[in-house]
Amino acid sequence: MTFSKAWLEKKIMCGLCNFGCCNHPSFHVEITEDEQEFYRKEYGLDLELEWKQNGCCDLLKDDNTGCSLGDDRPLFCKLYPLVENKSNRLVINNWGYLHCPKPDNYELDKVVDGKYHYKLKKRHKNKREELILDDKIENVVKQIWLQAKDSIIQKYGQEYYEKIKTEMKQTIKHEFF
């Protein structure tokens, strides 16, 4: 397994959207047999090892606040938009890069009570019209990559993570790790 520095350097704001990937008709979810057993025991769910979302993942909450499994959501979902491409390389999914919010899609509107209010520059169905953040947008992007660390280690191991970390620190223009 290799990884693409060029793709991993891309800045996107995964999770600060309208759950575009979870609502996309062509997307699917994969789980391991261990996860399947866990969901059966803990949640009473009888899930296939892979299923198509058909426009809306059944695990999304009705109130549009994310996955009903929270931190127990599948590793496949926790890693997204990081995926293994056909060349067996870890990259940011092309769909995610094209459709996920990016810092340059927003402009600062105002700061109120320590909260940063950003407005979307150009309307897009997979991007929220307004973001209210606890920090400047460039610092929030840093935090999103930090969230992927544990999932990378869980799936690929500490040694692989350390290799990515070492190589990325040489060229990365934002804090990846």
PDB file of C-alpha atoms in Angstrom:
ATOM      1  CA  MET A   1       0.000   0.000   0.000  1.00  0.00           C
ATOM      2  CA  THR A   2       1.346   3.395  -0.996  1.00  0.00           C
ATOM      3  CA  PHE A   3      -0.098   6.877  -0.668  1.00  0.00           C
ATOM      4  CA  SER A   4      -0.275   9.977  -2.822  1.00  0.00           C
ATOM      5  CA  LYS A   5       1.280  13.035  -1.239  1.00  0.00           C
ATOM      6  CA  ALA A   6      -0.289  15.232  -3.914  1.00  0.00           C
ATOM      7  CA  TRP A   7      -3.780  14.036  -3.017  1.00  0.00           C
ATOM      8  CA  LEU A   8      -3.269  13.968   0.735  1.00  0.00           C
ATOM      9  CA  GLU A   9      -2.148  17.620   0.621  1.00  0.00           C
ATOM     10  CA  LYS A  10      -5.526  18.772  -0.711  1.00  0.00           C
ATOM     11  CA  LYS A  11      -7.528  20.942   1.680  1.00  0.00           C
ATOM     12  CA  ILE A  12     -11.135  19.895   2.157  1.00  0.00           C
ATOM     13  CA  MET A  13     -13.511  20.277   5.062  1.00  0.00           C
ATOM     14  CA  CYS A  14     -14.973  16.822   5.490  1.00  0.00           C
ATOM     15  CA  GLY A  15     -17.968  16.794   7.819  1.00  0.00           C
ATOM     16  CA  LEU A  16     -18.825  20.467   7.279  1.00  0.00           C
ATOM     17  CA  CYS A  17     -21.329  19.772   4.527  1.00  0.00           C
ATOM     18  CA  ASN A  18     -24.843  18.532   3.898  1.00  0.00           C
ATOM     19  CA  PHE A  19     -23.694  14.896   4.096  1.00  0.00           C
ATOM     20  CA  GLY A  20     -23.209  14.827   0.349  1.00  0.00           C
ATOM     21  CA  CYS A  21     -21.357  11.511   0.353  1.00  0.00           C
ATOM     22  CA  CYS A  22     -23.926   9.913   2.664  1.00  0.00           C
ATOM     23  CA  ASN A  23     -26.699  11.092   0.351  1.00  0.00           C
ATOM     24  CA  HIS A  24     -25.111  10.270  -2.989  1.00  0.00           C
ATOM     25  CA  PRO A  25     -26.944   7.617  -5.054  1.00  0.00           C
ATOM     26  CA  SER A  26     -23.787   5.875  -6.274  1.00  0.00           C
ATOM     27  CA  PHE A  27     -22.006   5.573  -2.927  1.00  0.00           C
ATOM     28  CA  HIS A  28     -21.799   2.469  -0.800  1.00  0.00           C
ATOM     29  CA  VAL A  29     -20.697   1.482   2.714  1.00  0.00           C
ATOM     30  CA  GLU A  30     -18.419  -1.409   3.643  1.00  0.00           C
ATOM     31  CA  ILE A  31     -18.009  -2.993   7.063  1.00  0.00           C
ATOM     32  CA  THR A  32     -15.835  -5.793   8.398  1.00  0.00           C
ATOM     33  CA  GLU A  33     -17.192  -9.001   9.885  1.00  0.00           C
ATOM     34  CA  ASP A  34     -16.121  -7.740  13.329  1.00  0.00           C
ATOM     35  CA  GLU A  35     -18.082  -4.525  12.797  1.00  0.00           C
ATOM     36  CA  GLN A  36     -21.053  -6.520  11.539  1.00  0.00           C
ATOM     37  CA  GLU A  37     -21.056  -8.577  14.752  1.00  0.00           C
ATOM     38  CA  PHE A  38     -20.600  -5.442  16.896  1.00  0.00           C
ATOM     39  CA  TYR A  39     -23.582  -3.699  15.262  1.00  0.00           C
ATOM     40  CA  ARG A  40     -25.699  -6.815  15.698  1.00  0.00           C
ATOM     41  CA  LYS A  41     -24.884  -7.061  19.437  1.00  0.00           C
ATOM     42  CA  GLU A  42     -24.769  -3.372  20.365  1.00  0.00           C
ATOM     43  CA  TYR A  43     -27.446  -1.911  18.103  1.00  0.00           C
ATOM     44  CA  GLY A  44     -29.567  -4.882  17.025  1.00  0.00           C
ATOM     45  CA  LEU A  45     -28.712  -4.107  13.393  1.00  0.00           C
ATOM     46  CA  ASP A  46     -28.496  -6.836  10.769  1.00  0.00           C
ATOM     47  CA  LEU A  47     -26.174  -5.198   8.253  1.00  0.00           C
ATOM     48  CA  GLU A  48     -24.659  -6.649   5.100  1.00  0.00           C
ATOM     49  CA  LEU A  49     -20.874  -6.405   4.687  1.00  0.00           C
ATOM     50  CA  GLU A  50     -21.468  -3.939   1.854  1.00  0.00           C
ATOM     51  CA  TRP A  51     -24.547  -1.999   0.819  1.00  0.00           C
ATOM     52  CA  LYS A  52     -25.511   0.775  -1.588  1.00  0.00           C
ATOM     53  CA  GLN A  53     -26.901   3.957  -0.085  1.00  0.00           C
ATOM     54  CA  ASN A  54     -29.326   4.593  -2.958  1.00  0.00           C
ATOM     55  CA  GLY A  55     -29.465   8.317  -2.307  1.00  0.00           C
ATOM     56  CA  CYS A  56     -29.500   8.306   1.489  1.00  0.00           C
ATOM     57  CA  CYS A  57     -27.668   6.121   3.966  1.00  0.00           C
ATOM     58  CA  ASP A  58     -30.133   4.380   6.287  1.00  0.00           C
ATOM     59  CA  LEU A  59     -27.810   5.121   9.217  1.00  0.00           C
ATOM     60  CA  LEU A  60     -28.165   8.924   8.934  1.00  0.00           C
ATOM     61  CA  LYS A  61     -30.198  10.569  11.670  1.00  0.00           C
ATOM     62  CA  ASP A  62     -33.519  12.083  10.625  1.00  0.00           C
ATOM     63  CA  ASP A  63     -32.511  15.494  12.032  1.00  0.00           C
ATOM     64  CA  ASN A  64     -29.579  15.864   9.554  1.00  0.00           C
ATOM     65  CA  THR A  65     -26.915  15.799  12.290  1.00  0.00           C
ATOM     66  CA  GLY A  66     -24.916  12.837  11.016  1.00  0.00           C
ATOM     67  CA  CYS A  67     -24.630   9.120  11.540  1.00  0.00           C
ATOM     68  CA  SER A  68     -26.875   7.478  14.108  1.00  0.00           C
ATOM     69  CA  LEU A  69     -23.898   5.327  15.151  1.00  0.00           C
ATOM     70  CA  GLY A  70     -21.821   8.388  16.085  1.00  0.00           C
ATOM     71  CA  ASP A  71     -18.250   7.398  16.949  1.00  0.00           C
ATOM     72  CA  ASP A  72     -19.192   3.753  16.339  1.00  0.00           C
ATOM     73  CA  ARG A  73     -19.800   4.404  12.626  1.00  0.00           C
ATOM     74  CA  PRO A  74     -17.958   2.069  10.253  1.00  0.00           C
ATOM     75  CA  LEU A  75     -14.205   2.536   9.826  1.00  0.00           C
ATOM     76  CA  PHE A  76     -14.901   2.860   6.095  1.00  0.00           C
ATOM     77  CA  CYS A  77     -16.944   5.990   6.874  1.00  0.00           C
ATOM     78  CA  LYS A  78     -14.484   7.340   9.436  1.00  0.00           C
ATOM     79  CA  LEU A  79     -11.691   7.179   6.868  1.00  0.00           C
ATOM     80  CA  TYR A  80     -13.688   8.818   4.093  1.00  0.00           C
ATOM     81  CA  PRO A  81     -12.682  10.842   2.068  1.00  0.00           C
ATOM     82  CA  LEU A  82      -9.472   8.808   2.313  1.00  0.00           C
ATOM     83  CA  VAL A  83      -9.868   5.753   0.072  1.00  0.00           C
ATOM     84  CA  GLU A  84      -7.734   3.145  -1.620  1.00  0.00           C
ATOM     85  CA  ASN A  85      -7.773   3.795  -5.347  1.00  0.00           C
ATOM     86  CA  LYS A  86      -7.446   1.209  -8.141  1.00  0.00           C
ATOM     87  CA  SER A  87      -3.639   1.510  -7.970  1.00  0.00           C
ATOM     88  CA  ASN A  88      -3.713   0.487  -4.288  1.00  0.00           C
ATOM     89  CA  ARG A  89      -2.791   4.003  -3.152  1.00  0.00           C
ATOM     90  CA  LEU A  90      -4.327   5.938  -0.280  1.00  0.00           C
ATOM     91  CA  VAL A  91      -5.776   9.171  -1.704  1.00  0.00           C
ATOM     92  CA  ILE A  92      -8.541  11.672  -1.114  1.00  0.00           C
ATOM     93  CA  ASN A  93     -11.531  10.403  -3.050  1.00  0.00           C
ATOM     94  CA  ASN A  94     -11.934  12.378  -6.268  1.00  0.00           C
ATOM     95  CA  TRP A  95     -15.646  12.906  -5.650  1.00  0.00           C
ATOM     96  CA  GLY A  96     -14.839  14.282  -2.203  1.00  0.00           C
ATOM     97  CA  TYR A  97     -12.253  16.661  -3.563  1.00  0.00           C
ATOM     98  CA  LEU A  98     -14.655  17.968  -6.194  1.00  0.00           C
ATOM     99  CA  HIS A  99     -17.749  18.248  -3.986  1.00  0.00           C
ATOM    100  CA  CYS A 100     -16.652  18.622  -0.352  1.00  0.00           C
ATOM    101  CA  PRO A 101     -16.406  22.131   1.052  1.00  0.00           C
ATOM    102  CA  LYS A 102     -12.999  23.781   0.822  1.00  0.00           C
ATOM    103  CA  PRO A 103     -11.806  26.815   2.786  1.00  0.00           C
ATOM    104  CA  ASP A 104     -11.756  28.981  -0.338  1.00  0.00           C
ATOM    105  CA  ASN A 105     -15.492  28.284  -0.924  1.00  0.00           C
ATOM    106  CA  TYR A 106     -16.256  30.521   2.075  1.00  0.00           C
ATOM    107  CA  GLU A 107     -15.620  34.079   3.146  1.00  0.00           C
ATOM    108  CA  LEU A 108     -15.626  35.433   6.677  1.00  0.00           C
ATOM    109  CA  ASP A 109     -18.837  37.347   7.303  1.00  0.00           C
ATOM    110  CA  LYS A 110     -18.431  38.293  10.970  1.00  0.00           C
ATOM    111  CA  VAL A 111     -17.078  37.246  14.348  1.00  0.00           C
ATOM    112  CA  VAL A 112     -19.663  37.207  17.138  1.00  0.00           C
ATOM    113  CA  ASP A 113     -18.926  36.121  20.700  1.00  0.00           C
ATOM    114  CA  GLY A 114     -15.768  34.331  19.607  1.00  0.00           C
ATOM    115  CA  LYS A 115     -17.573  32.419  16.835  1.00  0.00           C
ATOM    116  CA  TYR A 116     -16.480  32.773  13.218  1.00  0.00           C
ATOM    117  CA  HIS A 117     -19.384  33.111  10.786  1.00  0.00           C
ATOM    118  CA  TYR A 118     -18.589  32.185   7.180  1.00  0.00           C
ATOM    119  CA  LYS A 119     -20.846  32.543   4.138  1.00  0.00           C
ATOM    120  CA  LEU A 120     -20.702  30.321   1.065  1.00  0.00           C
ATOM    121  CA  LYS A 121     -19.464  32.326  -1.937  1.00  0.00           C
ATOM    122  CA  LYS A 122     -21.355  30.307  -4.573  1.00  0.00           C
ATOM    123  CA  ARG A 123     -24.387  28.090  -3.906  1.00  0.00           C
ATOM    124  CA  HIS A 124     -23.749  24.320  -4.055  1.00  0.00           C
ATOM    125  CA  LYS A 125     -26.010  21.457  -2.963  1.00  0.00           C
ATOM    126  CA  ASN A 126     -23.218  19.673  -1.059  1.00  0.00           C
ATOM    127  CA  LYS A 127     -22.088  22.731   0.879  1.00  0.00           C
ATOM    128  CA  ARG A 128     -23.703  24.538   3.778  1.00  0.00           C
ATOM    129  CA  GLU A 129     -24.747  28.134   3.107  1.00  0.00           C
ATOM    130  CA  GLU A 130     -23.255  29.254   6.402  1.00  0.00           C
ATOM    131  CA  LEU A 131     -20.646  27.848   8.757  1.00  0.00           C
ATOM    132  CA  ILE A 132     -20.341  28.929  12.366  1.00  0.00           C
ATOM    133  CA  LEU A 133     -16.988  27.768  13.671  1.00  0.00           C
ATOM    134  CA  ASP A 134     -15.149  27.980  16.980  1.00  0.00           C
ATOM    135  CA  ASP A 135     -11.931  28.965  15.221  1.00  0.00           C
ATOM    136  CA  LYS A 136     -10.700  30.414  11.931  1.00  0.00           C
ATOM    137  CA  ILE A 137     -11.481  28.212   8.952  1.00  0.00           C
ATOM    138  CA  GLU A 138      -7.812  27.413   8.273  1.00  0.00           C
ATOM    139  CA  ASN A 139      -7.459  26.010  11.804  1.00  0.00           C
ATOM    140  CA  VAL A 140     -10.604  23.880  11.447  1.00  0.00           C
ATOM    141  CA  VAL A 141      -9.132  22.240   8.330  1.00  0.00           C
ATOM    142  CA  LYS A 142      -6.157  21.179  10.467  1.00  0.00           C
ATOM    143  CA  GLN A 143      -8.445  19.482  12.979  1.00  0.00           C
ATOM    144  CA  ILE A 144     -10.229  17.435  10.326  1.00  0.00           C
ATOM    145  CA  TRP A 145      -6.966  15.759   9.316  1.00  0.00           C
ATOM    146  CA  LEU A 146      -6.111  15.070  12.933  1.00  0.00           C
ATOM    147  CA  GLN A 147      -9.403  13.144  13.188  1.00  0.00           C
ATOM    148  CA  ALA A 148      -8.217  10.689  10.529  1.00  0.00           C
ATOM    149  CA  LYS A 149      -5.114   9.670  12.489  1.00  0.00           C
ATOM    150  CA  ASP A 150      -6.706   6.942  14.643  1.00  0.00           C
ATOM    151  CA  SER A 151      -8.590   5.465  11.687  1.00  0.00           C
ATOM    152  CA  ILE A 152      -5.436   5.300   9.574  1.00  0.00           C
ATOM    153  CA  ILE A 153      -3.611   3.538  12.414  1.00  0.00           C
ATOM    154  CA  GLN A 154      -6.521   1.166  13.022  1.00  0.00           C
ATOM    155  CA  LYS A 155      -6.746   0.096   9.386  1.00  0.00           C
ATOM    156  CA  TYR A 156      -3.150   0.295   8.171  1.00  0.00           C
ATOM    157  CA  GLY A 157      -1.040   0.212  11.339  1.00  0.00           C
ATOM    158  CA  GLN A 158       1.242   2.556  13.245  1.00  0.00           C
ATOM    159  CA  GLU A 159       4.224   1.943  10.941  1.00  0.00           C
ATOM    160  CA  TYR A 160       2.268   2.996   7.855  1.00  0.00           C
ATOM    161  CA  TYR A 161       0.955   6.069   9.662  1.00  0.00           C
ATOM    162  CA  GLU A 162       4.507   7.042  10.696  1.00  0.00           C
ATOM    163  CA  LYS A 163       5.679   6.687   7.091  1.00  0.00           C
ATOM    164  CA  ILE A 164       2.923   9.011   5.860  1.00  0.00           C
ATOM    165  CA  LYS A 165       3.609  11.454   8.693  1.00  0.00           C
ATOM    166  CA  THR A 166       7.350  11.602   7.970  1.00  0.00           C
ATOM    167  CA  GLU A 167       6.974  12.077   4.233  1.00  0.00           C
ATOM    168  CA  MET A 168       4.079  14.533   4.458  1.00  0.00           C
ATOM    169  CA  LYS A 169       5.862  16.817   6.916  1.00  0.00           C
ATOM    170  CA  GLN A 170       8.452  17.549   4.231  1.00  0.00           C
ATOM    171  CA  THR A 171       5.981  19.212   1.862  1.00  0.00           C
ATOM    172  CA  ILE A 172       2.638  19.769   3.576  1.00  0.00           C
ATOM    173  CA  LYS A 173       1.459  23.359   3.654  1.00  0.00           C
ATOM    174  CA  HIS A 174      -1.042  22.794   6.452  1.00  0.00           C
ATOM    175  CA  GLU A 175      -0.900  20.773   9.655  1.00  0.00           C
ATOM    176  CA  PHE A 176      -1.782  17.204   8.689  1.00  0.00           C
ATOM    177  CA  PHE A 177      -0.721  15.442  11.867  1.00  0.00           C
TER     178      PHE A 177
END
